[in-house]
Short mmCIF file of C-alpha atoms and ligand atoms in Angstrom, two decimals:
data_model
loop_
_atom_site.label_atom_id
_atom_site.label_comp_id
_atom_site.label_asym_id
_atom_site.label_seq_id
_atom_site.Cartn_x
_atom_site.Cartn_y
_atom_site.Cartn_z
CA MET R 977 124.17 88.39 70.09
CA ILE R 978 126.01 89.98 71.83
CA ILE R 979 125.26 92.90 74.89
CA ILE R 980 127.54 96.36 75.36
CA MET R 981 127.22 97.76 78.92
CA GLU R 982 128.30 101.67 79.38
CA LYS R 983 130.72 102.72 80.46
CA THR R 984 129.31 103.70 83.62
CA ALA R 985 127.21 99.73 84.42
CA THR R 986 127.75 98.90 88.06
CA VAL R 987 129.10 95.30 89.06
CA GLU R 988 125.47 94.79 89.46
CA ASN R 989 124.35 96.05 86.46
CA ILE R 990 126.59 92.71 85.25
CA GLN R 991 125.78 90.61 87.19
CA ALA R 992 122.10 91.22 86.43
CA VAL R 993 122.29 90.61 82.87
CA MET R 994 124.62 87.12 83.26
CA ASP R 995 121.46 86.00 85.62
CA LYS R 996 119.03 86.70 83.37
CA LEU R 997 120.39 85.04 80.82
CA LYS R 998 121.56 82.12 82.43
CA GLU R 999 118.14 82.19 83.23
CA HIS R 1000 117.51 81.96 79.53
CA GLY R 1001 119.48 79.01 79.44
CA PHE R 1002 121.81 81.68 77.62
CA ARG R 1003 125.68 80.22 77.80
CA ALA R 1004 126.92 83.57 78.35
CA ILE R 1005 131.04 85.43 78.24
CA LEU R 1006 132.03 87.78 79.70
CA HIS R 1007 134.46 89.93 78.58
CA GLU R 1008 136.21 92.09 80.19
CA GLY R 1009 137.30 95.30 78.16
CA ASP R 1010 139.88 98.51 79.18
CA VAL R 1011 136.22 100.35 78.07
CA HIS R 1012 133.27 98.41 77.83
CA THR R 1013 132.01 95.44 79.00
CA VAL R 1014 130.50 92.75 76.54
CA ILE R 1015 128.60 89.87 77.35
CA ASP R 1016 128.71 86.83 74.65
CA ALA R 1017 125.08 85.43 74.86
CA LEU R 1018 125.03 81.82 73.29
CA GLY R 1019 121.77 80.66 73.23
CA ASP R 1020 118.01 80.62 71.86
CA LYS R 1021 117.42 83.52 71.44
CA THR R 1022 113.74 82.89 71.14
CA THR R 1023 113.06 81.94 74.84
CA LEU R 1024 114.11 86.01 75.62
CA SER R 1025 113.59 89.50 74.01
CA LEU R 1026 116.39 91.59 72.60
CA ASN R 1027 113.74 94.64 73.82
CA ARG R 1028 113.54 93.06 77.53
CA LEU R 1029 117.84 92.88 77.47
CA GLU R 1030 117.80 96.50 76.36
CA ALA R 1031 115.75 97.76 78.67
CA MET R 1032 118.27 96.36 81.85
CA GLU R 1033 120.16 98.82 83.83
CA GLY R 1034 123.53 99.57 82.41
CA VAL R 1035 122.73 97.52 79.21
CA SER R 1036 124.08 99.53 76.14
CA GLN R 1037 123.09 97.71 73.25
CA VAL R 1038 122.35 94.76 71.94
CA LYS R 1039 123.93 93.22 68.64
CA MET R 1040 121.94 90.81 67.16
CA ILE R 1041 125.43 88.71 64.93
CA ARG R 1042 124.76 87.87 61.32
CA GLU R 1043 127.84 85.76 60.57
CA PRO R 1044 126.72 82.67 61.99
CA TYR R 1045 129.91 81.87 63.83
CA ARG R 1046 129.87 84.29 66.74
CA LEU R 1047 133.76 83.12 69.06
CA ALA R 1048 135.49 84.11 65.79
CA SER R 1049 134.26 87.14 64.49
CA ARG R 1050 135.70 90.48 65.21
CA ASP R 1051 132.08 91.93 66.31
CA ARG R 1052 132.94 89.84 69.21
CA LYS R 1053 136.22 90.26 69.76
CA PRO R 1054 137.41 93.84 68.23
CA GLU R 1055 141.21 93.12 68.41
CA ASP R 1056 143.40 90.77 66.43
CA THR R 1057 144.04 87.25 68.63
CA VAL R 1058 147.90 86.84 69.34
CA ILE R 1059 148.63 82.82 70.56
CA GLU R 1060 152.23 83.49 72.56
CA PHE R 1061 153.97 80.17 72.67
CA ASP R 1062 156.47 79.86 75.92
CA ASN R 1063 159.73 80.83 74.19
CA GLY R 1064 157.80 84.11 73.51
CA VAL R 1065 157.09 83.78 69.60
CA LYS R 1066 154.13 84.63 69.37
CA ILE R 1067 151.94 84.94 65.70
CA GLY R 1068 149.30 87.54 65.29
CA GLY R 1069 148.64 90.98 65.66
CA ASN R 1070 151.47 93.27 65.07
CA ASN R 1071 153.84 90.38 65.54
CA ARG R 1072 156.81 90.01 62.64
CA PRO R 1073 155.06 87.04 60.80
CA VAL R 1074 156.08 83.82 61.50
CA PHE R 1075 157.35 80.62 59.93
CA MET R 1076 156.74 77.21 59.43
CA VAL R 1077 158.97 74.93 58.22
CA GLY R 1078 160.01 71.56 56.89
CA PRO R 1079 158.97 68.35 54.58
CA CYS R 1080 155.96 67.59 53.57
CA SER R 1081 155.98 63.64 55.47
CA VAL R 1082 158.68 63.35 58.08
CA GLU R 1083 160.52 60.32 56.63
CA ASP R 1084 162.54 57.38 57.80
CA ASP R 1085 165.52 59.94 57.21
CA TYR R 1086 166.23 61.83 60.99
CA ASP R 1087 169.87 63.55 59.46
CA GLY R 1088 167.99 65.23 57.09
CA LEU R 1089 165.05 66.13 58.97
CA LEU R 1090 167.63 68.05 61.77
CA GLU R 1091 169.09 69.66 58.39
CA VAL R 1092 166.33 71.70 56.90
CA ALA R 1093 165.45 72.25 60.91
CA VAL R 1094 169.26 73.58 61.35
CA ALA R 1095 169.05 76.07 58.68
CA ALA R 1096 165.80 77.50 59.01
CA LYS R 1097 166.32 78.08 62.74
CA GLU R 1098 169.34 79.76 61.65
CA LEU R 1099 167.53 81.88 59.46
CA GLY R 1100 165.69 82.26 62.58
CA CYS R 1101 162.22 80.69 61.52
CA GLN R 1102 159.81 79.98 64.53
CA PHE R 1103 158.51 76.21 63.57
CA LEU R 1104 159.32 73.07 62.27
CA ARG R 1105 156.74 71.21 60.57
CA GLY R 1106 155.75 67.78 58.84
CA GLY R 1107 153.52 65.05 58.56
CA ALA R 1108 153.73 61.79 61.29
CA PHE R 1109 150.05 60.89 59.74
CA LYS R 1110 150.05 61.97 56.65
CA PRO R 1111 146.23 62.69 54.12
CA ARG R 1112 146.67 60.50 50.32
CA THR R 1113 144.46 60.33 48.37
CA SER R 1114 145.98 56.63 47.07
CA PRO R 1115 145.80 53.86 49.66
CA TYR R 1116 149.19 52.90 47.32
CA ASP R 1117 151.26 56.23 48.62
CA PHE R 1118 153.00 56.53 52.07
CA ASP R 1119 151.53 57.32 54.87
CA GLY R 1120 153.68 58.51 57.50
CA LEU R 1121 156.35 57.18 60.10
CA GLY R 1122 152.99 57.30 62.88
CA GLU R 1123 155.04 57.94 66.57
CA LYS R 1124 158.74 57.36 65.33
CA ALA R 1125 158.06 60.53 62.94
CA LEU R 1126 156.78 62.34 65.77
CA GLN R 1127 159.71 61.55 67.86
CA TYR R 1128 161.99 63.02 65.44
CA LEU R 1129 160.25 65.95 64.88
CA GLN R 1130 160.76 66.28 68.93
CA LYS R 1131 163.82 65.71 69.23
CA ALA R 1132 164.80 68.05 66.33
CA GLY R 1133 162.43 70.82 67.45
CA LYS R 1134 164.39 70.36 71.09
CA GLU R 1135 168.05 70.31 69.05
CA THR R 1136 167.21 73.15 66.79
CA GLY R 1137 165.06 74.77 69.71
CA LEU R 1138 161.69 75.10 66.22
CA LEU R 1139 158.07 73.98 67.59
CA VAL R 1140 156.93 71.85 66.51
CA VAL R 1141 153.74 71.48 64.11
CA THR R 1142 151.98 67.92 62.67
CA GLU R 1143 148.66 66.93 61.63
CA LEU R 1144 146.51 65.38 63.61
CA MET R 1145 143.91 63.03 61.64
CA ASP R 1146 142.29 61.00 63.54
CA ALA R 1147 140.76 61.65 67.34
CA SER R 1148 141.99 58.78 69.21
CA ASP R 1149 146.00 59.65 68.31
CA LEU R 1150 145.30 63.04 69.80
CA GLU R 1151 147.29 62.25 73.34
CA LEU R 1152 149.93 60.50 71.22
CA VAL R 1153 150.49 63.49 69.37
CA GLU R 1154 150.10 65.99 71.84
CA LYS R 1155 153.09 64.44 73.70
CA TYR R 1156 154.93 65.09 70.95
CA ALA R 1157 153.53 68.70 69.19
CA ASP R 1158 153.18 71.91 70.58
CA VAL R 1159 150.72 73.09 67.41
CA ILE R 1160 148.05 70.30 65.76
CA GLN R 1161 147.56 71.06 62.29
CA ILE R 1162 144.03 70.17 61.13
CA GLY R 1163 144.77 69.10 57.41
CA ALA R 1164 142.66 70.40 54.61
CA ARG R 1165 140.44 67.37 54.29
CA ASN R 1166 139.80 67.21 57.69
CA MET R 1167 138.63 70.94 57.77
CA GLN R 1168 134.81 69.90 58.75
CA ASN R 1169 135.47 66.53 60.60
CA PHE R 1170 133.48 68.58 63.43
CA ARG R 1171 134.43 64.90 65.84
CA LEU R 1172 137.97 65.57 64.98
CA LEU R 1173 137.57 69.29 65.78
CA LYS R 1174 135.60 68.46 68.84
CA ALA R 1175 138.99 66.74 70.48
CA VAL R 1176 140.62 69.33 69.22
CA GLY R 1177 138.71 71.74 71.03
CA LYS R 1178 139.56 69.86 74.24
CA CYS R 1179 142.61 70.01 74.50
CA ASN R 1180 145.00 73.43 75.26
CA LYS R 1181 147.88 73.48 72.20
CA PRO R 1182 147.34 75.83 69.96
CA VAL R 1183 144.98 74.89 66.36
CA VAL R 1184 146.94 75.41 62.79
CA LEU R 1185 143.54 74.68 60.93
CA LYS R 1186 144.00 74.52 56.97
CA ARG R 1187 141.50 75.12 54.67
CA GLY R 1188 138.91 72.82 53.02
CA PRO R 1189 139.99 72.46 49.64
CA ALA R 1190 136.12 73.24 48.78
CA SER R 1191 135.65 75.25 51.61
CA SER R 1192 133.76 78.82 51.98
CA ILE R 1193 135.22 81.51 53.92
CA LYS R 1194 132.18 80.65 56.53
CA GLU R 1195 132.34 77.09 56.28
CA PHE R 1196 136.81 78.23 56.97
CA LEU R 1197 135.40 79.95 60.26
CA LEU R 1198 131.95 77.49 61.18
CA ALA R 1199 134.78 75.48 61.63
CA ALA R 1200 137.07 77.46 64.09
CA GLU R 1201 134.12 78.07 65.90
CA HIS R 1202 133.62 74.26 66.61
CA ILE R 1203 137.05 74.90 67.66
CA MET R 1204 136.88 77.61 70.31
CA TYR R 1205 133.15 77.06 70.87
CA ASN R 1206 134.85 73.85 72.43
CA GLY R 1207 136.73 75.22 74.54
CA ASN R 1208 140.05 76.06 72.61
CA GLU R 1209 140.63 79.82 71.05
CA LYS R 1210 144.03 79.56 70.02
CA VAL R 1211 143.28 78.75 66.05
CA ILE R 1212 145.27 79.68 63.29
CA LEU R 1213 143.83 79.59 60.60
CA CYS R 1214 145.82 78.90 56.87
CA GLU R 1215 144.63 79.65 53.36
CA ARG R 1216 146.10 76.49 51.71
CA GLY R 1217 144.09 76.41 48.04
CA ILE R 1218 140.81 75.71 46.80
CA LYS R 1219 139.85 74.01 44.29
CA GLY R 1220 138.93 76.01 40.76
CA PHE R 1221 138.70 74.52 37.47
CA ASP R 1222 142.27 75.06 36.18
CA SER R 1223 144.58 72.66 37.37
CA SER R 1224 146.90 72.49 34.08
CA TYR R 1225 148.99 74.20 35.76
CA THR R 1226 148.84 75.00 39.70
CA ARG R 1227 147.78 72.49 42.13
CA ASN R 1228 145.01 75.06 44.10
CA VAL R 1229 143.66 78.08 43.69
CA LEU R 1230 145.71 79.77 46.48
CA ASP R 1231 142.81 82.38 47.51
CA ILE R 1232 145.20 85.46 48.52
CA SER R 1233 141.35 87.33 49.27
CA ALA R 1234 140.57 85.10 51.88
CA ILE R 1235 143.02 87.14 54.05
CA PRO R 1236 141.80 90.20 53.84
CA VAL R 1237 138.73 88.89 54.24
CA ILE R 1238 139.41 86.58 57.12
CA LYS R 1239 140.85 89.53 58.69
CA LYS R 1240 137.93 92.02 58.19
CA TYR R 1241 135.42 89.10 59.28
CA SER R 1242 137.67 87.63 62.44
CA HIS R 1243 140.44 87.91 65.31
CA LEU R 1244 142.07 85.55 64.41
CA PRO R 1245 145.24 85.13 63.01
CA ILE R 1246 145.19 83.45 59.90
CA ILE R 1247 148.99 82.20 57.64
CA VAL R 1248 149.35 81.30 54.35
CA ASP R 1249 150.61 78.37 51.69
CA PRO R 1250 151.43 78.41 49.06
CA SER R 1251 153.63 74.71 49.20
CA HIS R 1252 149.89 73.38 48.44
CA GLY R 1253 148.47 76.33 47.72
CA THR R 1254 150.13 76.33 43.88
CA GLY R 1255 151.52 72.76 43.77
CA GLN R 1256 154.51 74.06 42.27
CA ARG R 1257 158.11 75.32 43.48
CA TYR R 1258 159.28 78.06 41.19
CA LEU R 1259 155.26 79.58 43.03
CA ILE R 1260 156.42 79.50 46.32
CA GLU R 1261 157.98 83.38 46.43
CA PRO R 1262 155.92 85.08 44.19
CA MET R 1263 153.12 83.67 46.20
CA SER R 1264 154.26 83.96 50.06
CA LYS R 1265 155.25 87.24 48.49
CA ALA R 1266 151.45 87.99 47.83
CA GLY R 1267 150.18 86.01 50.89
CA LEU R 1268 152.33 88.57 53.00
CA VAL R 1269 151.57 91.78 51.42
CA ALA R 1270 147.61 90.51 52.49
CA GLY R 1271 148.55 90.67 55.49
CA ALA R 1272 149.55 87.02 56.54
CA ASP R 1273 150.55 86.60 60.06
CA GLY R 1274 153.40 83.35 58.75
CA VAL R 1275 154.08 81.34 56.12
CA MET R 1276 154.62 77.80 55.23
CA VAL R 1277 156.50 76.00 53.00
CA GLU R 1278 157.69 72.31 52.13
CA VAL R 1279 161.65 72.28 52.14
CA HIS R 1280 162.89 68.97 52.06
CA SER R 1281 166.69 67.86 52.79
CA ASN R 1282 166.51 66.33 49.46
CA PRO R 1283 162.80 67.52 47.18
CA ALA R 1284 163.82 64.78 44.19
CA LYS R 1285 163.59 62.12 46.67
CA ALA R 1286 160.97 62.98 48.43
CA LEU R 1287 158.04 60.56 49.16
CA SER R 1288 155.70 63.24 49.71
CA ASP R 1289 154.81 66.62 47.15
CA GLY R 1290 158.61 67.06 46.14
CA LYS R 1291 157.81 68.49 43.41
CA GLN R 1292 156.20 71.94 45.29
CA SER R 1293 159.37 71.32 47.93
CA LEU R 1294 162.32 73.77 48.20
CA SER R 1295 165.62 72.63 48.91
CA ILE R 1296 167.38 73.48 51.92
CA PRO R 1297 169.55 76.08 49.26
CA GLN R 1298 166.37 77.17 47.93
CA PHE R 1299 164.21 77.75 50.86
CA ARG R 1300 167.80 80.29 52.06
CA ASP R 1301 167.50 82.30 49.24
CA VAL R 1302 162.99 82.18 49.26
CA PHE R 1303 163.70 83.27 52.59
CA ALA R 1304 165.96 86.24 52.31
CA LYS R 1305 163.74 88.12 49.53
CA LEU R 1306 160.70 87.31 51.92
CA ASN R 1307 162.98 88.47 54.32
CA ASN R 1308 163.30 92.07 53.20
CA LEU R 1309 159.49 92.19 52.25
CA ILE R 1310 158.55 91.71 55.91
CA ASP R 1311 160.89 94.27 56.97
CA VAL R 1312 158.91 97.08 54.81
CA LEU R 1313 155.53 95.37 55.47
CA HIS R 1314 156.41 94.57 59.20
CA LEU R 1315 156.80 99.04 59.64
CA GLU R 1316 154.01 99.72 57.91
CA LYS R 1317 152.41 97.12 60.16
CA THR R 1318 154.09 99.08 63.42
CA ASN R 1319 153.72 103.01 61.73
CA VAL R 1320 149.78 101.96 61.31
CA ALA R 1321 149.54 100.69 64.67
CA SER R 1322 151.27 104.21 66.06
CA GLN R 1323 149.24 106.62 64.28
CA VAL R 1324 146.22 104.64 65.09
CA GLU R 1325 147.04 105.03 68.90
C1 PEP B 2130 150.10 69.46 54.94
O1 PEP B 2130 150.50 70.00 55.44
O2 PEP B 2130 150.69 68.53 55.56
C2 PEP B 2130 149.01 69.04 54.14
C3 PEP B 2130 149.07 67.82 53.91
O3 PEP B 2130 148.00 70.13 53.85
P1 PEP B 2130 147.03 70.30 53.40
O4 PEP B 2130 145.90 68.95 54.16
O5 PEP B 2130 146.75 72.06 53.33
O6 PEP B 2130 146.54 69.37 52.21
MN1 MN B 2131 152.70 67.91 51.42
#
């Protein structure tokens, strides 16, 4: 539940509510807003009646949260979460959408990776993505270079000034991945690997959490909740498509509506991944546009120095010249959308 204090509530009033909650075994988190102080209370509601809380001095309202996720919900935190990196890059809120670009898998070709990174940086992208540990449907497929890939990513990231995003598949690799990456990705297949969510919840690097292929929006937000509950509030959601009945033309169904739905119910930033969402190179441009129009805070795109030779997902990867072309079009769209976003924000103010 959420306890909203009166504007006039005193420090003593707030402390008395916190004490009462603790006495009843609640975990209470205090949020001091500009106007109201809000207390998040997580615990067994059967031991403390709402009426008793509402009757306390300085309490304005006690609200039960209908959504089962609490920390991720907009009720708890009405303003957008903005995740900021040491180099000034920001994701979420009214910030310009970011780009996470790179090959599906990091291959044993550092120059190829660097070529993608240099092009991405020149265009104004912020992140280099690439898999070191790859979840593959078949055990016979290339499953990543492991630490060598992490070293390549870090080196290319340093050379270009791009931040590095890479997937963590197993909690036992967390320390290793954390050493090289700026952002830890939890892949779609692991969205409900609760031990893994707990592990990244205990680290302090931002996490890109991809939507499971057969997960509802609620389950997606609850997965984010696991990470947040364990202490890490820096979660970036990623819509990457869900299984549909028709895979004759697309790999997945990219659920564009999930973006505004999540914006309504959660304060977390959300990006769109049209590469895995469609599995088709020619759909990257229209579906990135759709995602941006729907309010995505960024785009994740697979780009390879030579897609025909890629060891994974070549069919959906853009070549560098193709990405340049797509990026220019998306950038024009962002100029228009971003203008709108800032206009709306200034009208509200
Ligand atoms: C990826 O981004 O490399 C990936 C494997 O994506 P997903 O988990 O969405 O399938
Ligand atoms: Mn891929």
